[in-house]
């Protein structure tokens, strides 16, 4: 059996790739994909730890996580659609009508 | 005392279900009458008002008559704290529904707007009752997802869409961080339910050493900081509150913030009790830093704003900083408080709850006044509000009450909630934190009175052209002002309830 720390390493890697994508990319769709990576990193953790602890709590929560990620994408795509209709771009750095 | 009627346990969910049922009834009405302009707005507002007031009444009744209930194997608890916050959320929802009546009269999809408000309120009530990280995450998402859509509701308005986008981007990132933190906490303890997490931490049954748990707690703080609009996850707040429809700004900055705080109170006192985790990760220190940075940044940024709505947004960040003091000064010991014969910790949390309650009325009221100004097309800057008292003396008087109460002057209950909160912090020995908070409050008086001055003293460059007086927004503004003032004499009664609720949690 593969030891749990390798799964943790994998999930930390996936999480970091997602975070990097959020920080450096400007396309709203890439942003959504990066968030998905981060959410799935958590799912990897939950399933791996569930196996280690020998209870099913984590696996069930991973299913919840997937459902919520899908719901989040649905709302996100809707917002990106109205973004495109209003600004004719999906670059997240363009809308700057409000500034502090 | 024998209960009057023997209710099943699940009846404890009634206040939350009142929100959920209202949301579904609104969807049903909308599907019966799909042409959005033929469906009477009055019916929608009426259903919304009945639903939200039913939630308030039900939670008040359970608060007084019924004991705590645990449901779903302990993942969902209905106790005094959750009922207190459900009543708060119901009151804010009622104000927002009433205030939205005229605000969204000209738009399409009004039934959906109200349904989304009620879905978010359902989520907030669930957050208040969640006793497991899994339930908390689902509930937090149920608050967030309708909120994103509501902020971007004015879909032909570039500001609203931009605000929705920014809220969504920061929200999606912080929910990913939150759920990753939950997975680490689960990895370290093997449990998601708050009391089981505490048992695992206390029994030194940690997997993978304290590092994983500490990182997990830090990431959970990140998720909470987003919901409460605290630094460093506050970036969305000024944008989202400024661009969103004004009643929604009030809804998010009062009810959504309160939901974030009840989650923080419950997670950190039940799941991560200070005496058990202080060796791993002393969260009071994290909240101390967050509190100082949040209140200072919020108030200083508010003082430099030119637009009223944005000033209120930053002041809302500042108020999150005040309430965070309740967690920063938390001691985990049963030390006596300075004010009453209760432990200082329950006084602190009770004062935080009271401040959120009062804030729910005065801040929602202030945003609804902005909604009134937007309805009239007055303009967004301070100068545009000049001399508004000539046209709207009652609303201006109400706004003055809100602003002075927000600043902490004794015209509204904001004075007392701040006073009790500060006394609790002093009781914990953090007098210098109170000094920082007082400096911030003094600064806040400057920018709040700037608006009061504009309303009453300055003369407008061009006279305002106001031909209609929207009854819904007016009623909501006046109701909020009346409650803000009435909580001044009624403070003691409600505060006792809040402190008892906090004491029951500890």
Coordinates of C-alpha atoms in Angstrom, one line a residue:
Chain A
X1 CA 0.0 0.0 0.0
X2 CA 1.2 3.5 -0.8
X3 CA 1.9 5.5 2.3
X4 CA -0.4 8.5 3.1
X5 CA 2.4 11.1 2.9
X6 CA 2.8 10.5 -0.9
X7 CA -0.9 11.3 -1.4
X8 CA -0.4 14.4 0.8
X9 CA 2.6 15.4 -1.4
X10 CA 0.5 14.9 -4.5
X11 CA -2.4 16.9 -3.2
X12 CA 0.0 19.7 -2.1
X13 CA 1.4 19.7 -5.6
X14 CA -2.0 19.9 -7.2
X15 CA -3.1 22.6 -4.8
X16 CA 0.1 24.7 -5.6
X17 CA -0.4 24.3 -9.4
X18 CA -4.0 25.6 -8.9
X19 CA -2.8 28.5 -6.8
X20 CA -0.1 29.4 -9.3
X21 CA -2.7 29.3 -12.1
X22 CA -4.9 31.8 -10.1
X23 CA -2.0 34.1 -9.5
X24 CA -0.4 34.3 -13.0
X25 CA -3.2 33.7 -15.5
X26 CA -5.7 36.4 -16.5
X27 CA -8.3 34.3 -18.3
X28 CA -11.4 33.7 -16.2
X29 CA -11.9 30.2 -17.5
X30 CA -8.4 29.2 -16.6
X31 CA -9.1 30.8 -13.2
X32 CA -12.1 28.4 -12.8
X33 CA -10.0 25.4 -13.8
X34 CA -7.4 26.4 -11.3
X35 CA -10.0 26.6 -8.5
X36 CA -11.2 23.1 -9.6
X37 CA -7.6 21.8 -9.2
X38 CA -7.5 23.2 -5.7
X39 CA -10.8 21.7 -4.7
X40 CA -9.7 18.3 -6.1
X41 CA -6.5 18.5 -4.2
X42 CA -8.7 18.6 -1.1
X43 CA -10.6 15.6 -2.4
X44 CA -7.4 13.6 -2.8
X45 CA -6.5 14.4 0.8
X46 CA -10.0 13.4 2.0
X47 CA -10.0 10.1 0.3
X48 CA -6.4 9.3 1.3
X49 CA -7.0 10.2 4.9
X50 CA -10.3 8.3 4.9
X51 CA -8.4 5.2 3.9
X52 CA -5.8 5.8 6.6
X53 CA -8.3 6.5 9.4
X54 CA -10.5 3.6 8.3
X55 CA -13.7 5.6 8.4
X56 CA -15.8 6.7 5.5
X57 CA -16.4 10.3 6.6
X58 CA -13.8 11.7 4.3
X59 CA -14.9 9.8 1.2
X60 CA -18.5 11.0 1.7
X61 CA -17.3 14.5 2.2
X62 CA -15.3 14.2 -1.1
X63 CA -18.6 13.5 -2.9
X64 CA -20.1 16.6 -1.3
X65 CA -17.0 18.5 -2.4
X66 CA -17.4 17.4 -6.1
X67 CA -21.1 18.3 -6.1
X68 CA -20.4 21.8 -4.7
X69 CA -17.5 22.3 -7.1
X70 CA -19.9 21.6 -10.0
X71 CA -22.5 24.1 -8.6
X72 CA -19.7 26.7 -8.2
X73 CA -18.7 26.2 -11.8
X74 CA -22.3 26.7 -12.9
X75 CA -22.6 30.0 -11.2
X76 CA -19.1 31.0 -12.3
X77 CA -19.8 30.3 -16.0
X78 CA -23.0 32.4 -15.7
X79 CA -21.0 35.3 -14.3
X80 CA -18.3 34.9 -16.9
X81 CA -21.1 35.0 -19.6
X82 CA -22.5 38.3 -18.4
X83 CA -18.9 39.5 -18.0
X84 CA -18.4 38.8 -21.7
X85 CA -21.6 40.5 -22.7
X86 CA -20.7 43.7 -20.8
X87 CA -17.0 43.9 -21.3
X88 CA -16.5 41.8 -24.5
X89 CA -13.6 40.0 -22.8
X90 CA -13.1 37.3 -20.2
X91 CA -9.8 38.7 -19.0
X92 CA -10.3 39.2 -15.3
X93 CA -7.9 42.2 -15.1
X94 CA -10.0 44.3 -17.6
X95 CA -13.1 45.2 -15.5
X96 CA -11.9 48.2 -13.5
X97 CA -14.8 50.6 -13.4
X98 CA -14.4 50.7 -9.6
X99 CA -11.1 51.6 -8.0
X100 CA -10.0 52.3 -4.5
Chain B
X1 CA -40.9 22.8 32.7
X2 CA -43.0 20.6 30.5
X3 CA -43.2 21.7 26.9
X4 CA -46.6 22.8 25.8
X5 CA -46.7 20.4 22.9
X6 CA -44.4 17.5 22.3
X7 CA -42.6 18.3 19.1
X8 CA -40.3 15.9 17.3
X9 CA -36.7 16.8 17.3
X10 CA -36.6 17.8 13.7
X11 CA -39.0 20.6 14.6
X12 CA -35.9 22.5 15.8
X13 CA -35.0 23.1 12.2
X14 CA -38.3 25.0 11.7
X15 CA -36.7 28.5 11.6
X16 CA -34.2 27.4 8.9
X17 CA -37.0 25.5 7.0
X18 CA -39.1 28.7 7.0
X19 CA -36.4 30.3 4.8
X20 CA -36.1 27.2 2.6
X21 CA -39.9 26.8 2.1
X22 CA -40.2 30.5 1.3
X23 CA -37.6 30.2 -1.4
X24 CA -39.4 27.2 -2.9
X25 CA -42.8 29.0 -2.7
X26 CA -41.3 31.9 -4.6
X27 CA -40.0 29.6 -7.3
X28 CA -43.4 27.9 -7.4
X29 CA -45.2 31.3 -7.9
X30 CA -42.7 32.1 -10.6
X31 CA -43.3 28.9 -12.5
X32 CA -47.1 29.3 -12.3
X33 CA -46.7 32.8 -13.7
X34 CA -43.6 32.7 -15.8
X35 CA -44.1 36.1 -17.5
X36 CA -42.0 38.1 -15.0
X37 CA -43.9 41.4 -15.3
X38 CA -47.3 40.0 -14.8
X39 CA -46.5 38.5 -11.4
X40 CA -47.4 41.0 -8.8
X41 CA -44.4 42.3 -7.0
X42 CA -46.6 42.9 -3.9
X43 CA -47.4 39.2 -3.7
X44 CA -43.7 38.4 -3.8
X45 CA -42.7 40.9 -1.2
X46 CA -45.6 39.8 1.0
X47 CA -44.5 36.1 0.8
X48 CA -41.0 37.1 1.5
X49 CA -42.0 39.2 4.5
X50 CA -44.1 36.5 5.9
X51 CA -41.4 33.9 5.5
X52 CA -38.6 36.0 7.1
X53 CA -40.8 37.1 10.0
X54 CA -41.9 33.5 10.5
X55 CA -38.3 32.6 10.9
X56 CA -37.8 35.3 13.4
X57 CA -40.9 34.3 15.4
X58 CA -40.1 30.6 15.3
X59 CA -36.5 31.1 16.4
X60 CA -37.6 33.5 19.1
X61 CA -40.2 30.9 20.3
X62 CA -37.6 28.1 20.3
X63 CA -35.2 30.3 22.1
X64 CA -37.6 30.9 24.9
X65 CA -39.5 27.6 25.1
X66 CA -37.4 24.7 23.8
X67 CA -34.1 23.2 24.8
X68 CA -31.1 22.5 22.6
X69 CA -31.6 19.7 20.0
X70 CA -29.0 17.7 18.2
X71 CA -29.9 16.3 14.7
X72 CA -28.3 14.1 12.1
X73 CA -26.0 12.4 14.6
X74 CA -24.8 15.7 16.0
X75 CA -23.8 17.3 12.7
X76 CA -26.6 19.9 13.1
X77 CA -27.4 21.5 16.4
X78 CA -30.2 23.9 17.3
X79 CA -29.1 25.7 20.4
X80 CA -29.4 29.2 21.8
X81 CA -26.6 30.6 19.7
X82 CA -27.9 29.3 16.5
X83 CA -31.4 30.5 17.3
X84 CA -30.1 34.0 18.2
X85 CA -28.3 34.2 14.9
X86 CA -31.3 32.8 12.9
X87 CA -33.5 35.6 14.5
X88 CA -30.9 38.1 13.5
X89 CA -30.7 36.8 9.9
X90 CA -34.5 36.7 9.7
X91 CA -34.7 40.3 10.8
X92 CA -32.1 41.5 8.2
X93 CA -33.8 39.4 5.5
X94 CA -37.2 41.1 6.3
X95 CA -35.6 44.5 6.0
X96 CA -33.9 43.6 2.8
X97 CA -37.1 42.1 1.3
X98 CA -39.0 45.2 2.2
X99 CA -36.3 47.5 0.9
X100 CA -35.9 45.6 -2.4
X101 CA -39.6 46.0 -3.2
X102 CA -39.2 49.3 -5.0
X103 CA -35.5 48.9 -5.8
X104 CA -36.1 45.9 -8.2
X105 CA -39.5 47.1 -9.4
X106 CA -38.2 47.9 -12.9
X107 CA -36.1 44.7 -13.3
X108 CA -36.9 41.2 -14.7
X109 CA -36.6 38.0 -12.7
X110 CA -37.9 39.5 -9.5
X111 CA -39.2 36.1 -8.1
X112 CA -35.7 34.6 -8.7
X113 CA -34.1 37.6 -6.9
X114 CA -36.3 37.0 -3.8
X115 CA -35.7 33.2 -4.0
X116 CA -32.0 33.7 -4.1
X117 CA -32.2 35.9 -1.1
X118 CA -34.0 33.2 0.8
X119 CA -31.7 30.4 -0.4
X120 CA -28.8 32.5 1.0
X121 CA -30.7 33.1 4.2
X122 CA -31.3 29.3 4.5
X123 CA -27.6 28.8 4.1
X124 CA -26.9 31.4 6.8
X125 CA -29.3 29.7 9.2
X126 CA -27.6 26.4 8.5
X127 CA -24.2 27.9 9.1
X128 CA -25.4 29.0 12.5
X129 CA -26.4 25.5 13.3
X130 CA -23.6 23.5 11.6
X131 CA -21.7 21.4 14.1
X132 CA -19.5 19.5 11.6
X133 CA -17.0 20.9 9.1
X134 CA -18.8 19.0 6.4
X135 CA -22.2 20.7 7.2
X136 CA -20.4 24.0 7.7
X137 CA -18.8 23.8 4.2
X138 CA -22.0 22.9 2.5
X139 CA -23.9 25.7 4.4
X140 CA -21.2 28.3 3.6
X141 CA -21.4 27.4 -0.1
X142 CA -25.2 27.7 0.1
X143 CA -24.7 31.3 1.3
X144 CA -22.0 32.1 -1.2
X145 CA -23.5 30.7 -4.5
X146 CA -26.8 32.7 -4.4
X147 CA -24.8 35.7 -3.1
X148 CA -22.6 35.7 -6.2
X149 CA -25.7 35.7 -8.4
X150 CA -27.4 38.4 -6.4
X151 CA -24.4 40.8 -6.6
X152 CA -24.3 40.4 -10.4
X153 CA -28.2 40.7 -10.5
X154 CA -28.2 43.9 -12.5
X155 CA -26.8 42.1 -15.5
X156 CA -26.8 45.1 -17.8
X157 CA -24.9 47.2 -15.3
X158 CA -21.2 47.0 -15.7
X159 CA -20.5 47.8 -12.0
X160 CA -22.8 45.0 -10.8
X161 CA -21.3 42.5 -13.1
X162 CA -17.7 43.5 -12.2
X163 CA -18.7 43.3 -8.5
X164 CA -20.2 39.8 -9.0
X165 CA -17.0 38.7 -10.8
X166 CA -14.7 39.9 -8.1
X167 CA -16.8 38.5 -5.4
X168 CA -16.9 35.2 -7.2
X169 CA -13.2 35.0 -7.9
X170 CA -12.2 35.7 -4.3
X171 CA -15.0 33.5 -3.0
X172 CA -14.0 30.5 -5.1
X173 CA -10.4 30.9 -4.1
X174 CA -11.2 31.1 -0.4
X175 CA -13.7 28.2 -0.5
X176 CA -10.9 26.1 -2.1
X177 CA -8.6 27.1 0.7
X178 CA -11.3 26.5 3.3
X179 CA -12.0 22.9 2.0
X180 CA -8.3 22.1 1.8
X181 CA -8.0 23.3 5.4
X182 CA -10.9 21.0 6.3
X183 CA -9.2 18.1 4.6
X184 CA -6.0 18.7 6.6
X185 CA -7.9 18.9 9.9
X186 CA -9.7 15.7 9.0
X187 CA -6.3 14.1 8.2
X188 CA -4.9 15.1 11.6
X189 CA -7.9 14.1 13.7
X190 CA -9.9 11.6 11.6
X191 CA -13.1 13.5 12.4
X192 CA -15.2 16.3 10.9
X193 CA -17.7 16.8 13.7
X194 CA -16.6 19.6 16.1
X195 CA -16.8 17.8 19.4
X196 CA -15.0 14.7 17.9
X197 CA -12.2 16.9 16.5
X198 CA -11.8 18.4 20.0
X199 CA -11.7 14.9 21.5
X200 CA -9.0 13.8 19.1
X201 CA -6.9 16.9 19.7
X202 CA -7.2 16.6 23.4
X203 CA -6.4 12.9 23.5
X204 CA -3.1 13.5 21.5
X205 CA -4.4 11.2 18.8
X206 CA -3.1 13.4 16.1
X207 CA -1.9 11.8 12.8
X208 CA 1.1 13.4 11.1
X209 CA 2.1 15.6 14.0
X210 CA 0.9 19.1 14.9
X211 CA 2.1 20.7 11.6
X212 CA -0.8 19.4 9.6
X213 CA -3.4 20.4 12.2
X214 CA -1.9 23.9 12.5
X215 CA -1.9 24.5 8.8
X216 CA -5.4 23.2 8.6
X217 CA -6.6 25.6 11.3
X218 CA -4.9 28.5 9.6
X219 CA -6.7 27.6 6.3
X220 CA -10.0 27.4 8.1
X221 CA -9.3 30.9 9.5
X222 CA -8.9 31.9 5.9
X223 CA -12.3 30.6 5.0
X224 CA -13.9 32.4 7.9
X225 CA -12.0 35.6 7.1
X226 CA -13.6 35.6 3.7
X227 CA -17.1 35.3 5.0
X228 CA -16.6 38.0 7.6
X229 CA -14.8 40.3 5.1
X230 CA -11.7 40.4 7.3
X231 CA -8.1 41.1 6.1
X232 CA -6.5 39.4 4.1
X233 CA -9.7 38.2 2.3
X234 CA -11.4 41.6 2.3
X235 CA -10.6 42.6 -1.2
X236 CA -13.9 41.6 -2.6
X237 CA -15.9 43.6 0.0
X238 CA -15.6 47.2 -1.2
X239 CA -16.1 46.2 -4.8
X240 CA -19.0 43.8 -4.2
X241 CA -20.8 46.2 -1.8
X242 CA -20.3 49.1 -4.2
X243 CA -21.4 47.4 -7.3
X244 CA -24.2 45.2 -5.9
X245 CA -27.8 46.4 -5.7
X246 CA -27.8 48.4 -2.4
X247 CA -30.3 46.1 -0.5
X248 CA -28.0 43.2 -1.3
X249 CA -25.0 45.1 -0.1
X250 CA -26.8 45.5 3.2
X251 CA -27.8 41.8 3.2
X252 CA -24.2 40.7 2.6
X253 CA -22.5 43.1 5.0
X254 CA -24.9 42.3 7.9
X255 CA -26.3 38.8 7.6
X256 CA -23.5 37.1 5.7
X257 CA -21.0 38.6 8.0
X258 CA -22.9 37.4 11.1
X259 CA -23.1 33.9 9.6
X260 CA -19.3 34.0 9.2
X261 CA -18.9 35.0 12.8
X262 CA -21.2 32.4 14.2
X263 CA -19.2 29.8 12.4
X264 CA -16.0 31.2 13.8
X265 CA -17.4 31.3 17.3
X266 CA -18.5 27.7 17.1
X267 CA -15.5 26.2 15.3
X268 CA -12.9 27.8 17.5
X269 CA -14.6 27.3 20.9
X270 CA -16.0 23.8 20.2
X271 CA -13.7 22.1 17.7
X272 CA -10.4 23.8 18.5
X273 CA -10.6 24.6 22.3
X274 CA -7.8 26.9 23.3
X275 CA -6.3 24.8 26.0
X276 CA -6.0 21.8 23.7
X277 CA -4.6 23.5 20.6
X278 CA -2.6 26.3 22.2
X279 CA 0.5 24.2 21.9
X280 CA -0.1 23.5 18.2
X281 CA -1.5 26.8 17.0
X282 CA -2.5 29.7 19.3
X283 CA -5.5 31.0 17.3
X284 CA -6.0 34.0 19.6
X285 CA -2.8 35.4 18.3
X286 CA -3.9 35.0 14.7
X287 CA -7.3 36.7 15.5
X288 CA -5.5 39.5 17.4
X289 CA -3.4 40.4 14.4
X290 CA -6.4 40.0 12.0
X291 CA -8.5 42.2 14.3
X292 CA -6.0 45.0 14.5
X293 CA -5.2 45.0 10.8
X294 CA -8.9 44.7 9.8
X295 CA -10.2 47.5 11.9
X296 CA -7.3 49.9 11.1
X297 CA -7.4 49.2 7.4
X298 CA -11.2 49.4 7.2
X299 CA -11.5 52.7 9.1
X300 CA -8.5 54.4 7.4
X301 CA -9.7 53.4 4.0
X302 CA -13.2 54.5 4.8
X303 CA -12.0 57.9 5.8
X304 CA -10.5 58.5 2.4
X305 CA -13.5 57.5 0.3
X306 CA -15.4 59.9 -2.0
X307 CA -18.4 57.6 -2.5
X308 CA -20.9 56.9 0.2
X309 CA -21.5 53.3 -0.6
X310 CA -17.8 52.5 -0.7
X311 CA -17.3 54.3 2.6
X312 CA -20.0 52.1 4.2
X313 CA -18.3 49.1 2.6
X314 CA -15.0 49.9 4.3
X315 CA -16.7 50.8 7.5
X316 CA -18.2 47.3 7.4
X317 CA -14.7 45.9 7.2
X318 CA -13.8 48.0 10.2
X319 CA -16.7 46.6 12.2
X320 CA -15.6 43.0 11.4
X321 CA -12.3 44.0 13.1
X322 CA -14.2 45.1 16.3
X323 CA -16.1 41.8 16.5
X324 CA -12.9 39.8 15.8
X325 CA -11.6 41.3 19.1
X326 CA -14.0 38.9 20.9
X327 CA -12.0 36.0 19.6
X328 CA -8.7 37.7 20.0
X329 CA -9.3 38.4 23.7
X330 CA -10.7 34.9 24.3
X331 CA -8.9 33.2 27.1
X332 CA -10.4 29.7 27.4
X333 CA -10.3 30.1 31.2
X334 CA -13.4 30.7 33.4
X335 CA -12.1 34.1 34.6
X336 CA -14.7 36.5 35.9
X337 CA -15.7 39.5 33.8
X338 CA -15.7 43.1 34.9
X339 CA -19.3 43.8 34.2
X340 CA -21.5 40.9 35.3
X341 CA -21.4 37.7 37.2
X342 CA -20.5 35.6 34.2
X343 CA -17.2 34.4 32.7
X344 CA -15.3 36.9 30.7
X345 CA -15.3 34.6 27.7
X346 CA -19.1 34.4 27.5
X347 CA -19.3 38.1 28.0
X348 CA -16.9 38.6 25.1
X349 CA -18.8 36.3 22.7
X350 CA -22.2 37.6 23.9
X351 CA -21.0 41.2 23.2
X352 CA -19.8 40.1 19.8
X353 CA -23.2 38.7 19.1
X354 CA -24.9 41.8 20.4
X355 CA -22.7 44.0 18.2
X356 CA -23.6 41.8 15.2
X357 CA -27.3 42.1 16.0
X358 CA -27.3 45.9 16.4
X359 CA -25.0 46.1 13.4
X360 CA -27.6 44.1 11.4
X361 CA -30.1 46.8 11.9
X362 CA -28.0 49.9 11.7
X363 CA -25.9 48.8 8.8
X364 CA -28.7 47.4 6.8
X365 CA -30.6 50.6 7.4
X366 CA -27.7 52.7 6.2
X367 CA -27.4 50.6 3.0
X368 CA -31.2 50.9 2.5
X369 CA -30.9 54.7 2.7
X370 CA -28.3 54.4 0.0
X371 CA -30.8 52.3 -1.9
X372 CA -33.3 55.1 -1.5
X373 CA -30.7 57.6 -2.9
X374 CA -30.0 55.3 -5.8
X375 CA -33.7 54.9 -6.4
X376 CA -34.0 58.7 -6.7
X377 CA -30.8 58.8 -8.8
X378 CA -29.2 61.2 -6.4
X379 CA -25.6 60.2 -7.1
X380 CA -22.9 58.3 -5.4
X381 CA -20.6 60.9 -3.9
X382 CA -20.9 62.7 -0.5
X383 CA -21.6 66.0 -2.3
X384 CA -24.5 64.5 -4.1
X385 CA -26.3 63.9 -0.7
X386 CA -26.0 67.6 0.1
X387 CA -29.2 69.0 1.7
X388 CA -31.2 65.9 1.2
X389 CA -33.1 66.6 4.4
X390 CA -35.2 69.1 2.6
X391 CA -36.8 66.4 0.5
X392 CA -36.5 63.5 2.9
X393 CA -36.4 64.6 6.5
X394 CA -37.6 61.3 8.0
X395 CA -35.1 59.2 6.0
X396 CA -32.3 61.7 6.8
X397 CA -33.1 61.5 10.5
X398 CA -33.1 57.7 10.3
X399 CA -29.7 57.8 8.5
X400 CA -28.3 60.1 11.1
X401 CA -29.3 57.6 13.8
X402 CA -27.6 54.8 11.8
X403 CA -24.4 56.7 11.3
X404 CA -24.0 57.9 14.8
X405 CA -24.9 54.5 16.2
X406 CA -22.3 52.9 13.8
X407 CA -19.7 55.4 15.2
X408 CA -20.7 54.4 18.7
X409 CA -22.5 57.5 19.9
X410 CA -25.4 56.8 22.4
X411 CA -28.2 57.6 20.0
X412 CA -28.5 54.0 19.1
X413 CA -27.6 50.6 20.6
X414 CA -24.2 50.7 18.7
X415 CA -22.9 52.5 21.7
X416 CA -23.8 49.8 24.3
X417 CA -22.7 46.9 22.2
X418 CA -19.3 48.5 21.6
X419 CA -19.1 49.4 25.3
X420 CA -19.7 45.8 26.5
X421 CA -17.3 44.5 23.9
X422 CA -14.6 46.9 25.0
X423 CA -15.2 46.0 28.6
X424 CA -14.8 42.4 27.8
X425 CA -11.5 43.0 26.0
X426 CA -10.3 45.1 29.0
X427 CA -11.3 42.3 31.3
X428 CA -9.0 40.0 29.3
X429 CA -6.2 42.4 30.0
X430 CA -5.8 43.7 26.5
X431 CA -6.4 47.4 27.3
X432 CA -4.0 48.5 24.5
X433 CA -6.3 46.7 22.0
X434 CA -9.2 48.8 23.3
X435 CA -7.0 51.9 22.8
X436 CA -6.5 51.0 19.2
X437 CA -10.3 50.3 18.8
X438 CA -11.1 53.7 20.4
X439 CA -8.7 55.5 18.0
X440 CA -10.5 53.7 15.2
X441 CA -13.9 54.6 16.5
X442 CA -12.9 58.3 16.8
X443 CA -11.7 58.2 13.2
X444 CA -15.0 56.6 12.1
X445 CA -16.9 59.4 13.8
X446 CA -15.1 61.8 11.3
X447 CA -16.2 60.0 8.2
X448 CA -19.7 59.2 9.4
X449 CA -20.3 62.8 10.4
X450 CA -19.1 64.0 7.0
X451 CA -22.2 62.3 5.6
X452 CA -24.4 63.7 8.4
X453 CA -23.0 67.2 7.6
X454 CA -23.7 66.7 3.9
X455 CA -27.3 65.6 4.7
X456 CA -28.3 68.4 7.0
X457 CA -25.9 71.4 6.7
X458 CA -24.6 71.7 3.2
X459 CA -26.7 73.2 0.4
X460 CA -27.0 71.3 -2.9
X461 CA -25.5 72.7 -6.1
X462 CA -28.6 71.8 -8.0
X463 CA -31.9 71.0 -6.2
X464 CA -32.8 67.4 -6.0
X465 CA -35.7 66.3 -8.2
X466 CA -37.7 63.8 -6.2
X467 CA -41.2 63.1 -7.2
X468 CA -42.0 59.7 -5.6
X469 CA -41.5 58.3 -2.2
X470 CA -41.1 54.5 -2.3
X471 CA -43.1 53.1 0.5
X472 CA -41.2 49.8 0.9
X473 CA -37.7 51.3 1.3
X474 CA -39.1 54.0 3.6
X475 CA -40.8 51.5 5.8
X476 CA -37.6 49.4 6.0
X477 CA -35.4 52.4 6.8
X478 CA -37.8 53.6 9.5
X479 CA -38.2 50.1 11.0
X480 CA -34.4 49.7 11.2
X481 CA -34.0 53.1 12.8
X482 CA -36.7 52.3 15.4
X483 CA -35.2 49.0 16.3
X484 CA -31.7 50.6 16.5
X485 CA -33.0 53.1 19.0
X486 CA -35.3 50.7 20.9
X487 CA -32.4 48.3 21.4
X488 CA -30.8 51.1 23.6
X489 CA -33.3 50.7 26.5
X490 CA -33.9 47.0 25.5
X491 CA -30.2 46.2 25.4
X492 CA -30.0 44.5 28.8
X493 CA -32.7 42.0 28.1
X494 CA -31.3 40.9 24.7
X495 CA -27.7 41.0 25.9
X496 CA -28.6 38.6 28.8
X497 CA -30.0 36.2 26.2
X498 CA -26.8 36.5 24.1
X499 CA -24.4 36.1 27.0
X500 CA -26.4 33.0 28.2
X501 CA -26.3 31.6 24.6
X502 CA -22.5 32.1 24.5
X503 CA -22.2 30.6 28.0
X504 CA -24.1 27.5 26.9
X505 CA -21.7 27.0 24.1
X506 CA -18.5 27.2 26.2

